[in-house]
Structure formats: C-alpha cells, structure tokens
Coordinates of C-alpha atoms in Angstrom, one line a residue:
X240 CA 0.0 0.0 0.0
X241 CA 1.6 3.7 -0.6
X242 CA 2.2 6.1 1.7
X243 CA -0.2 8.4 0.5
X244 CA -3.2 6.0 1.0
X245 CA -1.7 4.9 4.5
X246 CA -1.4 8.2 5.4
X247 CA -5.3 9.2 4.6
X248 CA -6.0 6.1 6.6
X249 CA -4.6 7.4 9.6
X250 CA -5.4 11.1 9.3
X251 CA -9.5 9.2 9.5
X252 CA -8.3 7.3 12.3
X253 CA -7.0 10.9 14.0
X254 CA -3.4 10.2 13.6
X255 CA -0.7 10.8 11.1
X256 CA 2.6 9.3 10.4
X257 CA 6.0 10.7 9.1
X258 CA 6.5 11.9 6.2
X259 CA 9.1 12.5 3.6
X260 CA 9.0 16.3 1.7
X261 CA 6.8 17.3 -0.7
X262 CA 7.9 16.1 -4.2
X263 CA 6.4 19.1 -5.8
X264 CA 8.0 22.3 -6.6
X265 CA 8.1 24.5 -3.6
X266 CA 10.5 27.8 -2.3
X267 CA 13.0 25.4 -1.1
X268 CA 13.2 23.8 -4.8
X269 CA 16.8 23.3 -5.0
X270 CA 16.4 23.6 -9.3
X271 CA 14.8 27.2 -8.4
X272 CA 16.9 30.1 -7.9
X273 CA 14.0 32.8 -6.7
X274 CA 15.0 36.8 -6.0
X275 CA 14.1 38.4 -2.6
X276 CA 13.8 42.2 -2.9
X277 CA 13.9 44.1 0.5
X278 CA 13.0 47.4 0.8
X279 CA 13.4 49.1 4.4
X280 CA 11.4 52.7 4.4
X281 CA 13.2 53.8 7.3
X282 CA 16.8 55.7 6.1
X283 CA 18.6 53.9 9.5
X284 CA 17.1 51.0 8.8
X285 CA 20.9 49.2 9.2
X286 CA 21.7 51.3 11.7
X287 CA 18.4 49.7 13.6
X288 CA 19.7 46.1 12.7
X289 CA 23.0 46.4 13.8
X290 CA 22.0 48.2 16.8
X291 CA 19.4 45.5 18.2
X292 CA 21.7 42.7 17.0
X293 CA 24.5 43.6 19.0
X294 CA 21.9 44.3 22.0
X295 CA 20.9 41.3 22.0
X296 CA 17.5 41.9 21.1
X297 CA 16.1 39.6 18.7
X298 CA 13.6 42.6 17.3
X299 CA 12.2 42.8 13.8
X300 CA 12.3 46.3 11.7
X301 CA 9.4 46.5 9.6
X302 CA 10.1 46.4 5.1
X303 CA 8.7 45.4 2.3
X304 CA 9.4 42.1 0.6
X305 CA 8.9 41.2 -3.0
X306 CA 9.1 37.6 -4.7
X307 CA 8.6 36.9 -8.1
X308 CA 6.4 40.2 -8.5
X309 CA 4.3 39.5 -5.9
X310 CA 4.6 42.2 -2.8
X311 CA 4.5 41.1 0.9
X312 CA 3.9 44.7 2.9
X313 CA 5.4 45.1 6.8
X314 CA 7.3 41.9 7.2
X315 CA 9.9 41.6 9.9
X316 CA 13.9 41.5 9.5
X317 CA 16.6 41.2 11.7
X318 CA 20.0 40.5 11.1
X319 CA 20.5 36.5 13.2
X320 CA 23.7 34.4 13.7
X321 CA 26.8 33.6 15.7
X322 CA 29.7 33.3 14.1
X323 CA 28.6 33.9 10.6
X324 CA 27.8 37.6 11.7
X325 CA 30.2 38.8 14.1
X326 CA 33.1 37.1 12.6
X327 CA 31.7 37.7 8.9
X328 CA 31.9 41.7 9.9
X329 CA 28.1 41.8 10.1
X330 CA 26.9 44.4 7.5
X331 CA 29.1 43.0 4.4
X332 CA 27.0 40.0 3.8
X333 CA 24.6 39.9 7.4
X334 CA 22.9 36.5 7.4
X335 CA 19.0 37.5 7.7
X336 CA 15.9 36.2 9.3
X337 CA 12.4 37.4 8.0
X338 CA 9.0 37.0 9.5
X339 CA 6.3 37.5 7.5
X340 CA 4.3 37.9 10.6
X341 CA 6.5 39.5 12.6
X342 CA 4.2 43.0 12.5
X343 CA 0.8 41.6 12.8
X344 CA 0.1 40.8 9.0
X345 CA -1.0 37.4 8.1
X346 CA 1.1 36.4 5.1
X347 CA 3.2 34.0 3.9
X348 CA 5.3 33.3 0.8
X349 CA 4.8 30.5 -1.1
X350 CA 3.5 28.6 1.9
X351 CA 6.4 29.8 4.5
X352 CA 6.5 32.3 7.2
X353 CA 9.9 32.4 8.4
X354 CA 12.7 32.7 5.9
X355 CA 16.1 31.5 7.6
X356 CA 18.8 33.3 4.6
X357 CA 22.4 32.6 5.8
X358 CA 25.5 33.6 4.4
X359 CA 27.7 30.8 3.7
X360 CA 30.3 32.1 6.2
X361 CA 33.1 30.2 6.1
X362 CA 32.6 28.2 3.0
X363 CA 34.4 29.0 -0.1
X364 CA 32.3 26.5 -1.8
X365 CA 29.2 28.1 -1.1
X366 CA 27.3 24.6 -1.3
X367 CA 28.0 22.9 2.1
X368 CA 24.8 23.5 3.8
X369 CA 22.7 23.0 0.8
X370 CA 24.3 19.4 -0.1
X371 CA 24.5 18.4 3.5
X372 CA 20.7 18.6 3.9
X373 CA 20.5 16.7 0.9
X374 CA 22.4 13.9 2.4
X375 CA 20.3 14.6 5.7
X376 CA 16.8 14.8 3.9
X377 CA 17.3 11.1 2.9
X378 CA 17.7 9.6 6.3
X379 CA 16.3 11.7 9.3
X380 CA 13.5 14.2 9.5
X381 CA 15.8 17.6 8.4
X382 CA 15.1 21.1 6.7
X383 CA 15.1 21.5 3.5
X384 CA 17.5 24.0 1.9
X385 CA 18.4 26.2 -2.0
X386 CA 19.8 29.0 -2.7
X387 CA 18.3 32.5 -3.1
X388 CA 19.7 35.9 -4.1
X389 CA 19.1 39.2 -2.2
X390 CA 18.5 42.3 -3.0
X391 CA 17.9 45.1 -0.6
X392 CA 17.2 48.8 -1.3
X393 CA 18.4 48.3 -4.5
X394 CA 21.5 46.8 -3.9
X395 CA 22.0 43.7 -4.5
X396 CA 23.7 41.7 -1.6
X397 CA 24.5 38.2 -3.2
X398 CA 23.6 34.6 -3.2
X399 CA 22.3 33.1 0.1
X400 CA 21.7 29.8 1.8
X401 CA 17.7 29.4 2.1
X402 CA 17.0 27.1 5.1
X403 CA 13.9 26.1 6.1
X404 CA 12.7 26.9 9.8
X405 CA 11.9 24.2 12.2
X406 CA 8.5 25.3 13.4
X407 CA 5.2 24.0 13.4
X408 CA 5.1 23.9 9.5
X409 CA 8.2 21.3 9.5
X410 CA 7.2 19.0 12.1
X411 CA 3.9 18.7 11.1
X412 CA 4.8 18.0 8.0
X413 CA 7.1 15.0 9.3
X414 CA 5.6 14.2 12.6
X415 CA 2.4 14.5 11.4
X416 CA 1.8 17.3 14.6
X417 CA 3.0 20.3 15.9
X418 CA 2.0 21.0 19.6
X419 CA 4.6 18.8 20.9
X420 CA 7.3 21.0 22.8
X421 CA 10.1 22.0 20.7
X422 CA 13.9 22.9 22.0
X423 CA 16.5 24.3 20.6
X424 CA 20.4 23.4 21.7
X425 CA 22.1 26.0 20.4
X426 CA 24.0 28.8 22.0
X427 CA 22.3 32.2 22.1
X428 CA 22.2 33.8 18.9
X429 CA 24.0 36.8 20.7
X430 CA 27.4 35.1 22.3
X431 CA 29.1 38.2 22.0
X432 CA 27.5 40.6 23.3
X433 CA 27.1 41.6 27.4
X434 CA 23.6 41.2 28.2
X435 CA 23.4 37.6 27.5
X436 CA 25.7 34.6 29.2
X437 CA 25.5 30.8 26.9
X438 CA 25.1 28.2 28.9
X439 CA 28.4 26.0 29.7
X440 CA 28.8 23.6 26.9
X441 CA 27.8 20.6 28.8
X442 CA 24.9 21.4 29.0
X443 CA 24.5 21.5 25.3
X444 CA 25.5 18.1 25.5
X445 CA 23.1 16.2 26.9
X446 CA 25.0 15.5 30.2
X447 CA 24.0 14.8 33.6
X448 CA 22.6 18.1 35.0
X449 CA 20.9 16.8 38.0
X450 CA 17.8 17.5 37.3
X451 CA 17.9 21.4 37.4
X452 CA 14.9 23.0 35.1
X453 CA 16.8 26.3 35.3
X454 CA 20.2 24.5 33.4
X455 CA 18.1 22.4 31.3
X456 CA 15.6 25.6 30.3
X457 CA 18.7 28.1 30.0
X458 CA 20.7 25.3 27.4
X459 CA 17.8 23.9 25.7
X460 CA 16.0 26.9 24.3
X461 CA 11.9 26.6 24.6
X462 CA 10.7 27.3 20.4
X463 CA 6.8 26.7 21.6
X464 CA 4.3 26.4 24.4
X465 CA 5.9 29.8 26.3
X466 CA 4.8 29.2 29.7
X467 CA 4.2 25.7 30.1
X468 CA 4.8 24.3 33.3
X469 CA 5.5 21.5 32.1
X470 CA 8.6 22.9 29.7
X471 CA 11.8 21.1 30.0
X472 CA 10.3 17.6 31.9
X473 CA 10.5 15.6 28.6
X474 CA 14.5 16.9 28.6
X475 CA 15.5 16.3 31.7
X476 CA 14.0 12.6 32.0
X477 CA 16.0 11.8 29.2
X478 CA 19.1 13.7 30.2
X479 CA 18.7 11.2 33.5
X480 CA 18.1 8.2 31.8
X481 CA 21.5 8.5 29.2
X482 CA 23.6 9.8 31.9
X483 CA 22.2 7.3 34.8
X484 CA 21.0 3.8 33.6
X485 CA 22.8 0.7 33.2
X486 CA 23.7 0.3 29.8
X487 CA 22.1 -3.6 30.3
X488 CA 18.7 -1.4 30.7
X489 CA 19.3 1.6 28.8
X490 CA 17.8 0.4 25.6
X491 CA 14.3 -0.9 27.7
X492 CA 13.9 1.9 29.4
X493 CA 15.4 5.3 27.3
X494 CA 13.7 4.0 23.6
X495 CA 10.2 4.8 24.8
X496 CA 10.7 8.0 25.2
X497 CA 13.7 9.0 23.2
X498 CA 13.5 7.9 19.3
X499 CA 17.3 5.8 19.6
X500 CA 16.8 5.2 16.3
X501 CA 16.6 8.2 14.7
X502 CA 19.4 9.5 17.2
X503 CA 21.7 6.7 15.7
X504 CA 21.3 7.7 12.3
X505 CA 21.9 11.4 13.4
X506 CA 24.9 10.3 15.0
X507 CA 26.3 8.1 11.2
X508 CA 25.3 11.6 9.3
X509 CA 27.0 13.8 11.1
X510 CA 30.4 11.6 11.2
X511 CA 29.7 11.0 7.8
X512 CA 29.4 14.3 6.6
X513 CA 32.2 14.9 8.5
X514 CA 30.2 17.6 10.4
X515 CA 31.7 18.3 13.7
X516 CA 29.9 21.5 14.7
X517 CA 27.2 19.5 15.8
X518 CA 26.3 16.9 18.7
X519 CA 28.7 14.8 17.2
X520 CA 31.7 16.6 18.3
X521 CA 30.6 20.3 19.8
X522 CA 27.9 19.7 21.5
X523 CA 25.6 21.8 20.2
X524 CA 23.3 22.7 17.1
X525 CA 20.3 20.4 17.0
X526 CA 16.5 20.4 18.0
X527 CA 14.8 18.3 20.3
X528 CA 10.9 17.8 19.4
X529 CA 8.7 15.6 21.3
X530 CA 6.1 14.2 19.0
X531 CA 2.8 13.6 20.0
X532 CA 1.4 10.8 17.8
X533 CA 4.2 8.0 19.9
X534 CA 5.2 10.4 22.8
X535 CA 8.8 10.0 22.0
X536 CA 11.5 12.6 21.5
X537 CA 13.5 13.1 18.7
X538 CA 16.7 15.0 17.8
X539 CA 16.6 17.1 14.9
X540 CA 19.8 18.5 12.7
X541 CA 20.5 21.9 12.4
X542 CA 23.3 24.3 11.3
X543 CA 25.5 22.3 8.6
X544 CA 27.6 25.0 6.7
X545 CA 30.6 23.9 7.9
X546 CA 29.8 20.1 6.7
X547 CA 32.6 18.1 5.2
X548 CA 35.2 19.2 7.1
X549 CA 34.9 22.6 7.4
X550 CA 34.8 22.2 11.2
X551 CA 38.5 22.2 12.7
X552 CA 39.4 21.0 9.1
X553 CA 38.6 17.4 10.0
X554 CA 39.8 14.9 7.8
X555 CA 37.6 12.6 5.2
X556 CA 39.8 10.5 7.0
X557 CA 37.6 10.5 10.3
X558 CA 37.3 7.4 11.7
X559 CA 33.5 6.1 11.7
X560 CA 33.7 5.9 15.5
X561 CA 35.6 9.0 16.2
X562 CA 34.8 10.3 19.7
X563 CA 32.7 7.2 20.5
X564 CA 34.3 6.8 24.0
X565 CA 34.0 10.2 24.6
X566 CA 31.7 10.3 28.0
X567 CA 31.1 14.3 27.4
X568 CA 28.6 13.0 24.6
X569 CA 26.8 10.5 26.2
X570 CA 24.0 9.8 23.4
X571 CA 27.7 8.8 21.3
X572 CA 29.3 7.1 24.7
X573 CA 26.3 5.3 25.7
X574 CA 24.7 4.1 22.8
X575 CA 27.6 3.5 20.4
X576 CA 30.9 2.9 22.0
X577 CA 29.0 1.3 25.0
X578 CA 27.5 -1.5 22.6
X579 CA 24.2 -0.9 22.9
X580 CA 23.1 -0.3 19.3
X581 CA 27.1 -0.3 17.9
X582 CA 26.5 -2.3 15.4
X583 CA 23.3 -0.8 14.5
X584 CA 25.3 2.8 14.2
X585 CA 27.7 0.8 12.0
X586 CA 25.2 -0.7 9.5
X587 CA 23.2 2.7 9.1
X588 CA 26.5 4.4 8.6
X589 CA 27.3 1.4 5.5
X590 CA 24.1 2.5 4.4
X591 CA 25.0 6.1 3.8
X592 CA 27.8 5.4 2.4
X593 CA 26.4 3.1 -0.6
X594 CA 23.3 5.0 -1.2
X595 CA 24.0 8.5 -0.9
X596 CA 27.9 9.7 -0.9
X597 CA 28.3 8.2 -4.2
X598 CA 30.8 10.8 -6.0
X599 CA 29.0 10.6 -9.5
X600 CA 25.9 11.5 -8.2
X601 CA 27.1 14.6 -5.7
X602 CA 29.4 15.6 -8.2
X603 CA 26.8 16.3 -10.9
X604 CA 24.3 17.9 -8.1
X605 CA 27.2 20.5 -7.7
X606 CA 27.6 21.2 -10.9
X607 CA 23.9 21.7 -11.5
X608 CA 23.7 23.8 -8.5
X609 CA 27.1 25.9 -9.8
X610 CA 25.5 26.3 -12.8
X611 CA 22.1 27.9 -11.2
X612 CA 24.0 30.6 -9.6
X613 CA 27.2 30.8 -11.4
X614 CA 25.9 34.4 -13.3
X615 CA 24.9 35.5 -10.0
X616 CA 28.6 34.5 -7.5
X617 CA 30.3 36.5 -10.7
X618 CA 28.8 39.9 -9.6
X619 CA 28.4 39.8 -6.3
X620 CA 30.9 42.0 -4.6
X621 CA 29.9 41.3 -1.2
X622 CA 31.8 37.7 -1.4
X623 CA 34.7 37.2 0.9
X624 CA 36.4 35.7 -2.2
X625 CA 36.9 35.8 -5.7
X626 CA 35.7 34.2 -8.7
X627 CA 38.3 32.1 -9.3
X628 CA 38.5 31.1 -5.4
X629 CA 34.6 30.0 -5.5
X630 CA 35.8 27.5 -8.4
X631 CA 38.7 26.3 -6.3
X632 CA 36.3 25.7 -3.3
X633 CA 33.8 23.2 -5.5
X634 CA 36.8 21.3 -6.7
X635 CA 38.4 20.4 -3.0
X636 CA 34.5 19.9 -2.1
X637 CA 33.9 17.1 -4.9
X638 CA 37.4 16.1 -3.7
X639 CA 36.6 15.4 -0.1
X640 CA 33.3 13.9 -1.2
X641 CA 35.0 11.2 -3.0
X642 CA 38.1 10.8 -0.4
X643 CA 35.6 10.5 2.2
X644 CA 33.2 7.8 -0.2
X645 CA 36.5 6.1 -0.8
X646 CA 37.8 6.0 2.8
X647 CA 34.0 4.4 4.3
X648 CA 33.3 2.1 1.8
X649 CA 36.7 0.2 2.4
X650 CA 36.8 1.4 6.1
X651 CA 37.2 -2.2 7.8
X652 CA 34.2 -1.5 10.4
X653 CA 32.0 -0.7 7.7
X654 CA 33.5 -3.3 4.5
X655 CA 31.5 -6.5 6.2
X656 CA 29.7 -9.4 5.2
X657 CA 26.1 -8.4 6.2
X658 CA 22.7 -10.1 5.6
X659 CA 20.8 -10.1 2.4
X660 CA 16.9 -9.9 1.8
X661 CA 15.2 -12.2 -0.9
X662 CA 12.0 -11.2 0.4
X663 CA 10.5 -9.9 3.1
X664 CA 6.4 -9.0 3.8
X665 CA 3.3 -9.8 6.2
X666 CA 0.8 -12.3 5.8
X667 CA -1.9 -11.9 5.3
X668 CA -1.9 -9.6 3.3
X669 CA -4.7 -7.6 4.3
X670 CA -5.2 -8.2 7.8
X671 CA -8.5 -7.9 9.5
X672 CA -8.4 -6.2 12.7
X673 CA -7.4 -8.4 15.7
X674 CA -6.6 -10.8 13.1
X675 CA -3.0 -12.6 13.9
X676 CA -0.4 -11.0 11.4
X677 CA 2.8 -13.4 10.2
X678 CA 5.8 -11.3 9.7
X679 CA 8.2 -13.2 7.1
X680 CA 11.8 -12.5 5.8
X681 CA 13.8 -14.6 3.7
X682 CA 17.8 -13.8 4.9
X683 CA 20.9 -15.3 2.7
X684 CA 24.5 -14.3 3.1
X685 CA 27.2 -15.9 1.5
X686 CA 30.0 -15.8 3.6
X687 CA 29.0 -15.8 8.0
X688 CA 25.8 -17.8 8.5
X689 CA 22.4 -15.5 9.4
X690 CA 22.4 -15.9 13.7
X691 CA 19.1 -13.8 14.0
X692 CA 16.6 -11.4 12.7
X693 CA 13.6 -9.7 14.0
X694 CA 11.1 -7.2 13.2
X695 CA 9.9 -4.4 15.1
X696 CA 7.0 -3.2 14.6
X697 CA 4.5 -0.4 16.1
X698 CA 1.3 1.5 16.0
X699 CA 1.9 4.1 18.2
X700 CA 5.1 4.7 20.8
X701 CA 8.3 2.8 20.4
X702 CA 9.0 -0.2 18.5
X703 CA 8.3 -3.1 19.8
X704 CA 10.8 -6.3 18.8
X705 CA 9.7 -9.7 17.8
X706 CA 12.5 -12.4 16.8
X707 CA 12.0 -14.6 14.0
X708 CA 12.3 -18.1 13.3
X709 CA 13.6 -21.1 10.6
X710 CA 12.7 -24.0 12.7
X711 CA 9.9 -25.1 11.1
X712 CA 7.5 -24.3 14.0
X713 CA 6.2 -20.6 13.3
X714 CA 5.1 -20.5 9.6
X715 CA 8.3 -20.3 8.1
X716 CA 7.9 -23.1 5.9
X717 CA 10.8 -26.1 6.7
X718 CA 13.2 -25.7 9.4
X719 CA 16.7 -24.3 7.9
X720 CA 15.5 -22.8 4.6
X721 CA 16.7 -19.7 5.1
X722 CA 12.7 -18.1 5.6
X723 CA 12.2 -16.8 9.2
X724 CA 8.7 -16.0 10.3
X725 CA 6.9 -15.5 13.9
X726 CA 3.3 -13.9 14.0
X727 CA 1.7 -11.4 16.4
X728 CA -1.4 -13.4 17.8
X729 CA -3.3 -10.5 18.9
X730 CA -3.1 -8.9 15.7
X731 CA -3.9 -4.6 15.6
X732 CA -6.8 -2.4 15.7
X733 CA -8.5 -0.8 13.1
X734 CA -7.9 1.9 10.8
X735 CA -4.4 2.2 12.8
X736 CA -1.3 2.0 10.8
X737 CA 1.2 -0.3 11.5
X738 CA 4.6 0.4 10.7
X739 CA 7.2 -2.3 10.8
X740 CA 10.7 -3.2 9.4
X741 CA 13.2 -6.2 9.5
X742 CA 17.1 -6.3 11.1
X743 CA 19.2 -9.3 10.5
X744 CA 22.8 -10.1 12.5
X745 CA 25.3 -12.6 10.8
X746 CA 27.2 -15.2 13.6
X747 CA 30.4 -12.6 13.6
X748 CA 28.4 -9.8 15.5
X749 CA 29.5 -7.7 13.0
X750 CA 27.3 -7.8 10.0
X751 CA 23.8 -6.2 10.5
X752 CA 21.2 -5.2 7.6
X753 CA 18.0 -3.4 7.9
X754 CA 14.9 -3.9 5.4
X755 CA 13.9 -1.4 4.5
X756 CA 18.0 0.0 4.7
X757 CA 16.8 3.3 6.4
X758 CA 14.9 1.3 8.7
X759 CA 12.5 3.6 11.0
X760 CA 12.4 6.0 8.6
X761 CA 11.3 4.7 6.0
X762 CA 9.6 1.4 7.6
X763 CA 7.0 -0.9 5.9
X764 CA 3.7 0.2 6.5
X765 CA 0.0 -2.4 6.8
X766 CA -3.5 -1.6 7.8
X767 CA -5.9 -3.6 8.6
X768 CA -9.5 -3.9 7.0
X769 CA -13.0 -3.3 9.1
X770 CA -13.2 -7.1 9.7
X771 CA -10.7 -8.8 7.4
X772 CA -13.9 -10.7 5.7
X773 CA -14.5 -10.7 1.6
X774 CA -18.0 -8.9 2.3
X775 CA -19.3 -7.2 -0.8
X776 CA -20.1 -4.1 0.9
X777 CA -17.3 -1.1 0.1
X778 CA -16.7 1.9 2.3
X779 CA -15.5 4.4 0.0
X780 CA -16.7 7.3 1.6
X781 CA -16.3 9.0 5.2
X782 CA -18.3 11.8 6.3
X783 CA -17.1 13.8 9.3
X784 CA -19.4 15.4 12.0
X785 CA -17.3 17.9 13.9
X786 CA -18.4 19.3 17.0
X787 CA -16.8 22.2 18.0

C-alpha cells in the first residue's frame, strides 16, 4: 500500500505518520533560484539592525518584501547568527531572518512564514549546507534548503543559503503534529554581546545536570508552548536516563521516550558528513521535538555550513567511530561505543555510504547547482572571495566527497559481510483487525551464516521487537530454509497504521542489515481492513461530523 493511502488512513483514524518532503515544486526547490527584494522605508534601517543585534535583542524592523512580482507589505527583518555575523563583519554580507508575521500581518510566501537566509560564512564552496541537507533529507527528519539571491534597497547583496525553519510547519509536515514541545540546543544567537551569558557547553551536551529546570531551560531553548509548566520535563528525563542507567537497561527503558533510532542515524550523518559543529563533536546545534502521535522525543539537525570538514578542518579520513568513547557525549558514549546499538550505528552508517555519498551522483548535483547561480557568485561583490576562489572551493568539495566515499566504503568496520533480503512482507496480506499477522523474511549471506533477525514493529510509541524463526514451527515453511517468520497473535486495531521493518545479524556480531536499509524512517507500513472478511459491501466514503 503507498504512503499516500496509508497516510489518509490514519489522518480518519485521527493520527498521522512521518513523512518524507513534498515532491512538488516549492521555495525550497533546489532547481529554483527565486530573487528576494527588501525594501526598508526607514533611512537607519541598518543602523536599527545592527543596533538590536548587538543588544541582544532579537527585534524585527518592519520592510517590504517582493518575490517573483508578488509584494509582501510590513514583514519583519533582523540580522541572526553567531559566528557567521560577528566574525563575517556583520553588514558586508549579514545573514537575515524574516517573518512574515512578525508586524501583525497574516502572510506568507509560497506557503512559508519564516525565511532563515544565511550567508555561507566560512565556505568558499558556497554549497555545504545545501548538499548536506541533501544527504540529511534522505535519512532523518531535516530542513530542507536552496539558494536564493538578495536584493535590498536596490542593492544587490549576493547569493544566500535558504534554510527552512523548524517550526510547526516542519514538524507537522514529518511528525504529522506540531503542539509537541520544541527545543532548541544551540547557543544564544548573541554570544558576543554583554547582556546575555551561553550556557556551559555541557549542558548543550546532553550530560547529567541533576535535574535542574533552570540548566536544562537556559541550554535547551523553549521554540513553543511559552509558559508551560511543564517545559523542560520531557529533557530532563531523558538527560537522567542516558547519563544514569545501566547500559544492560538503557535500551528498555530510554527508547520509549527518546527515538534511539533516529538518534543513531543522526549520529552516522553527522560523522559521515564529517560535520563536527554538531552533537557529534561540539555539543551543540540540534533540535529536540517531542512528537505527539508516539510520545517519544526526537533530535533534529541543524546548522551544517561547515559540513565536510569545514569544522577544525577534519579529515575525510575520520574514523567512523571517532569520539565514540568520549563520556562528554553520552547519546555517542552510551549508545555506540558502550555496545548498545554499535552495530546498528555501523550498519546505518554502511548504508550512507552506498546509497547516498556516491561521487557521481554529488558531483553532478554540484555542478547543477554551480550552474544555477554561477551568473549571480560573478557579480556579487559582497563575497569574501573571488571568482576564481569560489571554483577552487567546488573542486576540494567534490574532492573530499569522493576521499571521504572512498575511505568508508573500504573502512574495515563498515566493509562487512552483512545479511541479504530475498524477500521480506506480512501475511496476510490484508489483515482484519485483531486478526493474527505473520511477519516473514527470507535472509541469505554468502559468507557468516544468518544468527538472528527480528522485526519491530509499532502502532503508536516505540517499537516493539519480535524475533523470528527457521525451525519449522512458526510458519516459516521447513526448518533451515533460510525463511524466518513468527506472528503477532493478537493482531492490531482498526484503521491504525502499523509500521514495521526487518534487522538481521550474521554469527560474527559484525554484520547487521536493515529492510527497509533506512529502517525507521522509511519502515513498511499495513493496515488492517473493518473485519478482514471478503464482504461485498465497500466503504469508499467518510463523512465527518465535527463538534466544535
């Protein structure tokens, strides 16, 4: 069944699952290269923004915005950023924030209300942060980003880095809601200036804070909800449960509230991408959202322009488990290096590696993506570099792409035997509900014999694991045929979706597979029909009655 269809089934049923973007053209279109005119009435206007930015004030100035002739009157600017303003001489090339709201007026542009245009600060290829959430948009639930060009009062101020923001719109649109609380670890935008003191690293970090609200609320910045009392709870919980549980328990008792899962594949992208200002190595730059629909949290990326190596000049040479021991980063310590989902990390990471760091296929997104603004990088004057030092910059970016492909793809943690699926599915194939479902995989590999594979499975909440078997004994067909199968008795409700994907482990400990490869991100979906009979009667209609 798609997606699409699953995904009306549970919006009936009052839920929604994750989804992947939009395939249709939309402002973060990265083929789409869309002018922004500002135009600020007010003759200080940049005397304003560089007044409140080094204040500490994150306060909008009112201007007009234009986008492909259409005029938005009275959004908000302000200039934003850490290190790509203050060390980027602010006014140059300031990286922007708009809010079409900002001033009272309901608008938005093409479907967005906040526009998050950065300024490629330190990047002399200009395409780290857009090809990095390329790579991210593929395995985790990430922004989307393209490239725009500025113009303001006239003058025109360059390309820019369009990001989208990680509100409501974004994780509705992957978590299916938007009223879950919604952190952000990142220093304050301000670190420079006096008013405002960051929080201590650590506590960026996710490590032990004993409990305090006050830390947890002054590192992990509140997006949503302003007032809640129940703010920072969902944090700290699992803050205590990384920093303070046995790692024999950790798994049991962290993945039901913390998505471990989708933390592990955050982990592989980041060391993959070679992106060290992040959890990964700094401590810092990501979201936390709690989603509603399983009542999990779930760490979101954020801030990638100084992706492949551009942070500390780290080598495509990083080892896949760089840092892993490191107990400053316990989601890295605890859940990779301390074995609890290691050779999960390591499979995910394989998986990146084969399906989306191939060279050929990055290389020629460059070059389409050099082409769209090449006109454009040749006139802008606001550039920290040259022409000729833009070109430079793409060739040691394609360069470190295909060092870094090279290095993982022979990297002897990653170059293993691992399972293969011949087929996989669930039986039947249209359940009824409270019907018992068969799950069934058929696992080769040709060198270390297949030692066990499950499926994990849910409907709402974590996933729950079920081992299956090639004995002969739970519907796998003869004992030893390489076709593993076990069955939920009790079946699943109605009109819920189930979601549900296979992991197999060869007898080395080493090799691990997931079907589908990105595993909880992409999992199998089945729903269940009204009574799993062949009655004639259809229901191809719903009619709602809202009370409100």
């Amino acid at each position: 069944m798609s997606r699409v269809a699953t995904l009306l089934l549970a919006l009936l049923a009052g839920s929604a699952l994750c989804a992947a973007p939009a395939a249709a053209q939309d402002f973060y279109d990265r083929g789409t290269l869309r002018t922004l005119e500002l135009q600020f009435f007010q003759p200080d206007w940049e005397t304003q923004l560089k007044d409140n930015k080094l204040a500490g004030l994150q306060q909008y100035i009112a201007a007009d915005l234009t986008v492909e002739g259409v005029t938005y009157p009275n959004v908000g600017v302000r200039y934003k950023g850490n290190s790509s303003y203050w060390l980027r001489q602010g006014g140059q090339k300031p990286p922007l924030h708009i809010d079409m709201k900002a001033m009272g007026v309901g608008q938005e542009v093409q479907g967005v209300h906040k526009l998050i245009l950065n300024n490629q600060w330190s990047d002399s290829s200009l395409m780290r942060e857009v090809m990095a959430y390329r790579v991210l948009n593929e395995f985790t639930p990430s922004a989307r980003a393209n490239f725009v060009k500025v113009v303001i009062n006239g003058d025109n101020y360059g390309i820019y880095t369009s990001v989208e923001h990680v509100g409501g719109k974004f994780t509705k649109r992957w978590f299916g809601n938007e009223d879950g609380f919604r952190y952000k670890a990142v220093p304050p935008d301000n670190w420079q200036d006096t008013i405002k003191t960051p929080p201590p690293p650590s506590d960026l970090a996710l490590q032990d804070i004993n409990g305090s609200l006050t830390r947890a609320a002054r590192a992990y910045e509140l997006k949503n909800r302003e007032g809640d009392p129940h703010a920072h709870e969902d944090v700290l919980t699992v803050i205590d449960l990384l920093n303070n549980t046995p790692s024999v328990d950790l798994l049991d008792l962290l993945d039901p509230v913390f998505d471990t899962d989708a933390a592990i594949w955050h982990l592989a992208l980041n060391n993959a991408l070679c992106s060290l200002d992040s959890y990964y190595d700094s401590g810092r730059n990501y979201y936390l959202y709690h989603d509603q629909r399983h009542d999990r949290m779930a760490i979101l990326p954020w801030d990638y322009n100084m992706a492949f190596g551009g942070y500390g000049n780290s080598p495509n040479t990083l080892s896949p488990t760089k840092g892993a021991g490191d107990a400053s980063r316990p989601m890295l310590s605890n859940l990779v290096e301390g074995g609890v989902l290691r050779q999960e990390y390591l499979a995910h990471h394989a998986t990146i590696a084969e399906l989306v760091l191939d060279p050929a296929v990055l290389h020629a997104e460059i070059d389409a993506l050099a082409a769209l603004i090449d006109a454009e990088v040749q006139i802008d004057t606001r550039l920290n570099l040259n022409y000729t030092q833009w070109n430079s910059g793409l060739g040691q970016l394609k360069s470190f792409i295909s060092n870094r492909h090279s290095f993982l793809r022979s990297h002897s943690l990653l170059d293993v035997e691992r399972p293969g699926y011949l087929a996989q599915g669930h039986l039947p194939a249209q359940p009824g509900a409270g019907q018992p479902v068969s799950f069934y995989a058929e696992v080769v590999n040709a060198a270390d014999p297949v030692e066990t594979v499950w499926v994990h499975y849910r409907v709402r909440g974590a996933f729950e694991t079920l081992e299956l078997f090639d004995d002969g004994q739970h519907g796998d067909g003869a004992a030893g045929d390489g076709r593993y199968a076990n069955s939920v008795a009790t079946g699943f409700p109605f009109g819920e979706p189930v979601e549900y994907y296979f992991r197999s482990q060869c007898t080395n400990g080493n090799g691990m597979a997931f079907q589908p490869s990105r595993a909880s991100f992409q999992p199998y979906t089945l729903t269940t029909s009204w009574s799993g009979s062949t009655s004639d009667v259809v229901l191809n209609e719903f009619v709602a009655r809202n009370n409100t």
